[in-house]
Amino acid sequence: MNSDAPRVRFAPSPTGIMHIGNSRTALLNYLFARQKNGTLVLRIEDTDPSRNFDPGAKIIMEDLAWLSLSFNEGAGVGGPYAPYFQSERQELYKEKLQELIEKDFVYRCFCTNELLDKKRERQKMLKQPPRYDRACLQLSENETKKLLDSNTPFIWRFKLDQSKTITITDLARGPVTFDLKNFSDFPLTRSDGTFTFMFSNFVDDVTMHITHAFRGEDHQSNSAGQAAMYQALGVELPTFWHMPMLCNIDGKKLSKRDFGFSLHDLRDAGYLPQAINNYLAIIGGSFENEIMNLDELTHAMNFDHMHATGQIKYDVEKLRWVNHEWIKRISPKELEKAVRPFLQAAYPEVGALNDEKLASLLQVLKTDLYTLKDAIESLKFFFEAPEVSKATIDQTLENDHIAPIAALLKSNLDTLENVNPLKKAAKESGIPLKQLFWFMRLALTGQINGPGVQELIDMLGVDESKERLQRVLELLS
Ligand code: GLU
């Protein structure tokens, strides 16, 4: 790895679940790092203990591992810029704050939250943009000293040069210029002395030598203030990429209410991690061959032409199709391992079925499966003999053929391991094969469609198949 190689990071906050949006951010960082022979860092942004939903980010790390997204450096891996949990990096933030204090880029703000709320309300009423009015920037040394002596709580704010503009480079948009007069002097600390997202995220990117900061579009306006801090410290800016947010098929921002928003929901509904990665990488782009694994995606992604704005539609139907393709693509063994837990919940007796047998059953049925869960329905006939009535037989088959088919089957029940002689005999007696197969499939599975009869007999075993056929023949005699 040369020293020009990019360093990118995925920086989730353990305040909620992994959803399809942050899974996509993780994936695109991963693919970019691999394609450019760079380094991918996992940093956990846990600066807000009160909102820590996933202590130690254990669930996030398990989810990333489930997606096979591995990191070169970071939480759970270690590396030269450890620690990788923001909660353990307070000393570093203090040092950087000190640097900014010494360079006079920050000031103390003693305004209480109530006062700030009031100011905001007034600005709203006057139809002014809600921006900090810099009251505390005007405090004299004496006034500040008095407030400090009386232990008045305060925060540090960054002093933006509001006469200036600042330009960042966005991977998809190119140069983006912000007019700093439209921004507030933002807080770097909270009144309890802890550090804000804006500041710790910036300090970490600087100290971890991040060259490319790829994140959701919701962070775009943060980059103006963060860029100002880079300039203050004389550090080269990273290339940003503010990825368009995913929206649902109706064009609304994707939310918890949309099926397929949460990664766990998708996993529980029988989606394969390969399919999720695949779909999240190709969404919004156009690729000749859409079904790709992580290696193939690494080569296929064109990061020079990424979506800048607009809506990226998350279409669960398309994801279902990609999942179907992946179910057909993975090895018999992998499919068996992936499906087994779903079957176990529906049919506890699957525990007695050995891996090879289950794998071979699934090979016959896999073209019908769009999710792993679909195997429950597809294999129902295997675990539960169907209830077939005489009426169903009468309604499904041409009546002239029922008696000859029954007679033929009766005399061939002992030769079921090979259905060829049965087929031959049917032809000789003028029985349409389609009618024969419908009859047999009805008896064996309760459905006229599905795998071939020979495959069904092989799946069920000769004895069970014989029993099921016999049961229907008895109804007719
Ligand atoms: N912790 C932030 C988030 O989860 C990440 C911001 C960033 O990537 O810069 O949205």
XYZ file of C-alpha atoms and ligand atoms in Angstrom:
487
model
C 0.000 0.000 0.000
C 1.576 3.327 -0.983
C 1.264 6.513 1.024
C -1.095 8.070 -1.561
C -3.572 5.247 -1.084
C -6.923 6.537 0.148
C -8.067 6.142 3.699
C -11.828 5.998 4.104
C -14.026 5.308 7.066
C -17.439 4.086 8.053
C -18.450 5.979 11.170
C -21.780 4.746 12.537
C -23.347 6.090 15.698
C -24.669 3.251 17.858
C -27.866 5.199 18.474
C -30.028 2.905 16.373
C -30.215 -0.084 14.120
C -28.280 -0.753 10.955
C -30.645 0.163 8.173
C -30.399 -0.016 4.483
C -29.065 3.553 4.236
C -26.082 3.113 6.527
C -25.475 -0.398 5.181
C -25.102 1.229 1.763
C -22.695 3.842 3.133
C -20.589 1.071 4.679
C -20.652 -0.917 1.448
C -19.642 1.947 -0.821
C -16.773 2.873 1.487
C -15.709 -0.772 1.444
C -15.851 -1.061 -2.352
C -14.018 2.231 -2.835
C -11.220 1.227 -0.441
C -10.796 -2.151 -2.112
C -10.852 -0.798 -5.644
C -8.229 1.841 -4.845
C -6.083 -0.427 -2.659
C -6.845 1.849 0.234
C -7.636 1.400 3.899
C -11.101 1.124 5.362
C -11.499 2.204 8.965
C -14.397 1.423 11.291
C -14.951 4.209 13.786
C -17.740 4.141 16.324
C -19.233 7.571 17.006
C -20.526 7.021 20.525
C -20.134 10.507 21.947
C -23.678 10.686 23.203
C -23.990 8.106 26.008
C -27.648 8.973 26.648
C -28.549 7.784 23.159
C -26.371 4.690 23.185
C -28.704 2.010 21.932
C -26.018 -0.546 21.115
C -23.273 -0.353 23.777
C -19.887 -1.240 22.347
C -21.528 -1.256 18.887
C -21.729 -5.045 19.146
C -24.829 -5.313 16.980
C -23.377 -3.022 14.326
C -20.204 -5.074 14.192
C -22.152 -8.331 13.937
C -24.254 -6.875 11.136
C -21.178 -5.723 9.239
C -19.656 -9.181 9.636
C -22.918 -10.745 8.410
C -22.609 -8.573 5.304
C -18.968 -9.741 4.945
C -17.776 -6.143 5.072
C -14.367 -6.363 6.664
C -12.245 -3.490 7.867
C -8.490 -2.986 7.655
C -8.432 -0.903 10.772
C -10.747 0.216 13.525
C -13.109 -0.973 16.243
C -12.742 -4.691 16.766
C -9.607 -4.772 14.573
C -7.212 -2.225 16.085
C -4.656 -0.154 14.213
C -2.199 2.716 14.402
C -4.765 5.396 15.315
C -6.535 3.538 18.100
C -8.740 3.894 20.038
C -11.513 3.779 17.440
C -14.402 4.473 19.809
C -15.048 8.188 20.176
C -15.922 7.666 23.829
C -12.246 6.777 24.378
C -10.795 9.718 22.465
C -11.679 12.592 24.784
C -8.050 13.547 25.477
C -7.411 14.034 21.794
C -10.423 16.293 21.446
C -9.201 18.335 24.389
C -5.803 18.759 22.711
C -7.322 19.898 19.431
C -9.660 22.269 21.219
C -6.677 23.757 23.006
C -4.998 24.294 19.662
C -8.044 26.162 18.374
C -8.235 28.226 21.589
C -4.603 29.208 21.221
C -5.129 30.187 17.600
C -8.190 32.241 18.615
C -10.635 30.356 16.410
C -13.146 29.706 19.191
C -14.999 31.559 21.940
C -16.978 30.733 25.037
C -20.745 30.989 24.845
C -22.673 31.330 28.102
C -26.153 31.480 26.574
C -28.509 28.985 28.167
C -30.639 26.658 26.049
C -33.747 28.590 27.106
C -32.213 31.833 25.938
C -31.124 30.284 22.644
C -34.640 28.906 22.118
C -36.088 32.352 22.696
C -33.669 33.910 20.239
C -34.554 31.304 17.659
C -38.266 31.930 18.143
C -37.767 35.636 17.605
C -35.739 35.058 14.470
C -38.480 32.792 13.202
C -41.099 35.438 13.867
C -39.031 38.032 12.051
C -38.542 35.518 9.230
C -34.794 35.607 9.759
C -32.730 32.461 9.372
C -32.150 30.845 12.782
C -28.546 31.636 13.460
C -26.589 32.265 16.651
C -26.450 36.041 17.127
C -22.848 35.981 18.418
C -23.838 37.754 21.642
C -21.027 36.043 23.546
C -18.449 37.035 20.961
C -18.957 40.617 22.140
C -18.264 39.856 25.832
C -15.392 41.818 27.288
C -12.583 40.078 29.132
C -14.002 41.398 32.347
C -17.513 40.111 31.689
C -16.136 36.708 30.758
C -14.051 36.593 33.913
C -17.077 37.380 36.055
C -19.131 34.628 34.466
C -16.298 32.140 34.896
C -15.763 33.166 38.514
C -19.422 32.500 39.223
C -19.116 29.068 37.576
C -21.617 29.877 34.825
C -21.755 26.899 32.465
C -20.521 27.558 28.934
C -19.762 25.888 25.633
C -17.085 26.573 23.047
C -18.190 27.832 19.670
C -16.188 27.982 16.466
C -15.805 31.516 15.097
C -16.645 31.395 11.406
C -15.259 34.089 9.164
C -18.605 35.154 7.819
C -17.069 37.390 5.160
C -15.726 34.326 3.404
C -16.888 31.420 1.297
C -15.474 27.939 1.578
C -15.222 25.311 -1.142
C -15.148 21.574 -0.636
C -14.746 18.888 -3.262
C -17.563 16.387 -3.454
C -16.868 13.175 -5.341
C -20.144 13.336 -7.238
C -20.836 17.075 -7.400
C -17.324 18.439 -7.885
C -16.596 21.743 -6.120
C -19.332 22.897 -3.746
C -19.072 26.400 -2.325
C -20.687 27.538 0.908
C -21.198 31.136 1.873
C -20.217 31.205 5.540
C -22.516 34.117 6.299
C -25.344 31.578 6.080
C -23.909 29.482 8.918
C -23.920 29.746 12.696
C -20.871 29.673 14.893
C -21.404 26.059 15.795
C -20.738 24.438 19.191
C -17.692 22.235 19.693
C -18.576 21.240 23.233
C -21.662 20.742 25.378
C -22.111 22.454 28.725
C -21.075 19.227 30.515
C -17.712 19.440 28.759
C -18.321 16.622 26.293
C -17.670 17.167 22.597
C -20.186 17.549 19.798
C -20.517 15.385 16.719
C -19.267 18.237 14.498
C -16.031 18.509 16.408
C -15.196 14.916 17.312
C -16.022 13.707 13.798
C -13.664 16.353 12.391
C -10.861 15.655 14.875
C -11.080 11.960 14.134
C -10.961 12.445 10.375
C -7.904 14.660 10.761
C -6.047 12.464 13.231
C -6.909 9.241 11.403
C -5.649 10.822 8.140
C -8.916 10.228 6.343
C -8.604 11.248 2.681
C -12.217 10.633 1.630
C -15.257 11.223 3.840
C -18.231 9.452 2.323
C -21.514 9.836 4.171
C -25.198 10.575 3.797
C -26.439 13.754 2.184
C -27.857 14.795 5.566
C -24.293 15.706 6.555
C -23.658 17.991 3.602
C -24.213 21.236 5.506
C -21.952 20.024 8.331
C -19.076 19.934 5.894
C -19.014 23.755 5.635
C -18.170 24.199 9.311
C -15.900 21.192 9.305
C -14.016 22.531 6.286
C -13.542 25.810 8.175
C -11.889 23.862 11.011
C -9.569 22.084 8.561
C -8.499 25.469 7.271
C -8.034 26.803 10.785
C -5.619 24.007 11.575
C -3.934 24.238 8.167
C -4.825 20.644 7.260
C -5.677 19.532 3.728
C -9.376 18.857 3.228
C -10.581 15.362 2.434
C -12.736 14.706 -0.611
C -16.307 14.500 0.584
C -19.121 12.502 -0.909
C -22.595 13.218 0.318
C -24.627 10.325 -0.936
C -28.219 10.935 -1.939
C -30.680 9.506 0.532
C -32.657 6.449 -0.429
C -36.351 6.913 -0.928
C -39.219 4.496 -1.221
C -41.011 3.638 -4.404
C -43.379 6.580 -3.893
C -40.446 8.963 -3.782
C -40.667 9.638 -0.027
C -37.636 9.467 2.245
C -37.243 5.869 3.358
C -38.453 5.367 6.913
C -38.902 2.740 9.577
C -42.380 2.097 8.254
C -41.103 0.900 4.876
C -40.561 -2.831 4.649
C -36.919 -3.614 4.138
C -35.632 -0.527 5.952
C -34.028 -2.482 8.766
C -31.262 -4.906 7.975
C -32.542 -7.341 10.605
C -36.000 -7.352 9.061
C -34.495 -8.284 5.739
C -32.391 -11.020 7.289
C -35.421 -12.386 9.130
C -37.480 -12.309 5.954
C -34.919 -14.538 4.233
C -32.716 -12.165 2.285
C -29.118 -13.186 1.703
C -26.338 -10.756 2.610
C -24.871 -11.246 -0.870
C -28.134 -10.053 -2.396
C -28.392 -7.039 -0.106
C -24.844 -5.921 -0.924
C -25.410 -6.579 -4.595
C -28.620 -4.594 -4.741
C -27.335 -1.690 -2.642
C -24.319 -1.317 -4.926
C -26.187 -1.382 -8.224
C -29.158 0.713 -7.101
C -29.260 3.955 -9.037
C -26.565 2.839 -11.492
C -26.602 0.847 -14.682
C -24.628 -2.329 -15.118
C -24.556 -4.810 -17.958
C -24.556 -7.792 -15.675
C -26.410 -6.931 -12.507
C -25.641 -9.972 -10.390
C -22.253 -9.486 -8.776
C -20.389 -10.541 -5.665
C -18.152 -8.204 -3.675
C -15.100 -8.939 -5.860
C -17.042 -8.308 -9.023
C -18.617 -5.160 -7.604
C -15.195 -3.896 -6.575
C -14.145 -4.015 -10.224
C -17.420 -2.840 -11.700
C -18.083 0.307 -9.648
C -17.310 3.539 -11.416
C -16.748 6.059 -8.659
C -16.104 8.806 -11.212
C -19.727 8.773 -12.200
C -21.758 8.508 -9.069
C -25.193 9.972 -8.521
C -24.916 13.518 -7.283
C -28.457 14.341 -6.379
C -31.964 13.232 -7.048
C -33.816 10.317 -5.748
C -32.437 6.841 -5.465
C -35.401 4.545 -5.293
C -35.202 1.571 -3.038
C -37.328 -1.050 -4.712
C -37.928 -4.143 -2.597
C -39.291 -6.007 -5.637
C -35.977 -5.587 -7.404
C -34.167 -6.687 -4.260
C -36.373 -9.802 -4.249
C -35.290 -10.574 -7.783
C -31.619 -10.102 -6.888
C -32.161 -12.390 -3.896
C -33.726 -15.011 -6.173
C -30.697 -14.863 -8.448
C -28.419 -15.274 -5.449
C -30.403 -18.228 -4.115
C -29.749 -19.931 -7.449
C -26.106 -18.872 -7.458
C -24.793 -19.962 -4.052
C -23.507 -23.495 -3.531
C -25.897 -26.289 -2.469
C -24.169 -26.398 0.888
C -24.493 -22.661 1.479
C -28.138 -22.718 0.498
C -28.816 -25.593 2.860
C -27.127 -23.746 5.741
C -29.000 -20.539 5.005
C -32.434 -22.155 4.685
C -32.229 -24.584 7.590
C -33.038 -22.091 10.386
C -36.213 -21.019 8.570
C -37.359 -24.599 8.167
C -36.400 -25.429 11.726
C -38.879 -22.845 12.989
C -41.689 -24.183 10.808
C -40.948 -27.932 10.886
C -38.924 -29.018 13.928
C -38.579 -32.480 12.346
C -36.127 -30.991 9.830
C -33.558 -31.577 12.573
C -33.598 -35.270 11.676
C -32.902 -34.550 8.018
C -29.223 -34.768 7.144
C -27.448 -31.915 5.364
C -26.963 -33.746 2.054
C -30.613 -34.698 1.840
C -31.829 -31.181 2.596
C -29.275 -29.716 0.181
C -30.510 -31.999 -2.583
C -34.170 -31.154 -1.889
C -33.351 -27.465 -2.162
C -31.514 -27.939 -5.447
C -34.759 -29.168 -6.958
C -36.810 -26.313 -5.540
C -34.440 -23.363 -5.604
C -35.748 -21.884 -8.849
C -39.043 -21.237 -7.034
C -37.470 -19.397 -4.121
C -37.357 -15.606 -3.949
C -36.519 -15.534 -0.264
C -35.113 -18.234 1.991
C -38.421 -18.168 3.800
C -40.213 -19.294 0.642
C -38.680 -22.720 1.286
C -41.227 -23.174 4.094
C -44.075 -23.181 1.595
C -42.172 -25.017 -1.134
C -41.181 -27.857 1.175
C -44.485 -28.109 2.987
C -45.416 -31.203 0.998
C -42.263 -32.897 2.193
C -43.085 -32.512 5.855
C -46.863 -32.735 5.652
C -48.714 -35.190 3.397
C -51.377 -33.320 1.442
C -55.096 -33.792 2.009
C -56.471 -34.655 -1.402
C -60.194 -35.220 -1.877
C -62.013 -37.142 -4.566
C -63.666 -33.893 -5.585
C -60.294 -32.301 -6.296
C -59.318 -35.227 -8.504
C -62.609 -35.028 -10.377
C -62.310 -31.293 -10.882
C -58.681 -31.328 -11.939
C -58.489 -34.267 -14.323
C -60.403 -35.162 -17.420
C -62.869 -37.697 -16.102
C -62.286 -40.267 -18.873
C -58.715 -40.663 -17.768
C -59.184 -41.062 -14.025
C -60.046 -44.761 -13.924
C -57.345 -45.844 -16.410
C -54.715 -43.788 -14.516
C -55.791 -45.340 -11.208
C -55.596 -48.830 -12.666
C -52.205 -48.171 -14.192
C -50.782 -46.806 -10.966
C -52.172 -49.662 -8.922
C -50.338 -52.177 -11.011
C -47.087 -50.173 -10.968
C -46.876 -49.164 -7.321
C -43.940 -51.456 -6.715
C -41.764 -50.026 -9.462
C -41.810 -46.384 -8.463
C -38.061 -45.911 -8.180
C -38.019 -45.513 -11.957
C -41.045 -43.953 -13.621
C -39.969 -44.765 -17.188
C -41.830 -48.076 -17.427
C -44.917 -46.315 -16.037
C -44.648 -43.629 -18.716
C -44.249 -46.261 -21.392
C -47.294 -48.172 -20.194
C -49.338 -44.950 -20.082
C -48.443 -44.171 -23.677
C -49.398 -47.687 -24.753
C -52.797 -47.374 -23.098
C -53.423 -43.950 -24.637
C -53.234 -42.028 -21.338
C -51.897 -38.497 -21.837
C -48.705 -38.138 -19.824
C -49.720 -34.693 -18.628
C -52.853 -36.172 -17.027
C -50.824 -38.930 -15.396
C -48.328 -36.438 -13.965
C -51.054 -34.126 -12.691
C -52.643 -37.034 -10.904
C -49.362 -38.111 -9.366
C -48.329 -34.593 -8.350
C -51.709 -34.031 -6.758
C -51.326 -37.214 -4.753
C -47.718 -36.525 -3.802
C -47.829 -32.788 -3.086
C -51.422 -31.540 -3.338
C -50.427 -29.354 -6.332
C -50.462 -30.031 -10.055
C -47.391 -27.884 -10.678
C -43.942 -28.299 -9.267
C -40.971 -30.573 -9.745
C -41.102 -33.580 -12.056
C -42.672 -36.760 -10.665
C -39.393 -38.647 -10.712
C -37.798 -35.828 -8.724
C -40.706 -35.857 -6.297
C -40.424 -39.601 -5.745
C -36.679 -39.237 -5.202
C -37.308 -36.447 -2.714
C -40.022 -38.211 -0.748
C -38.567 -41.694 -1.044
C -40.285 -44.635 -2.684
C -42.137 -45.797 0.444
C -43.644 -42.427 1.304
C -44.555 -41.821 -2.352
C -46.256 -45.199 -2.542
C -48.223 -44.485 0.600
C -49.428 -41.123 -0.687
C -50.473 -42.579 -4.047
C -52.208 -45.469 -2.349
C -54.177 -43.093 -0.143
C -55.610 -41.336 -3.200
C -56.236 -44.574 -5.049
C -58.303 -45.774 -2.116
C -60.515 -42.699 -2.411
C -61.320 -43.720 -5.952
C -61.999 -47.397 -5.419
N -21.884 9.157 12.889
C -22.388 9.799 11.704
C -23.679 9.120 11.294
O -23.930 8.007 11.694
C -21.378 9.667 10.590
C -21.023 10.933 9.963
C -19.888 10.826 8.992
O -19.744 9.782 8.352
O -19.143 11.780 8.872
O -24.452 9.719 10.581
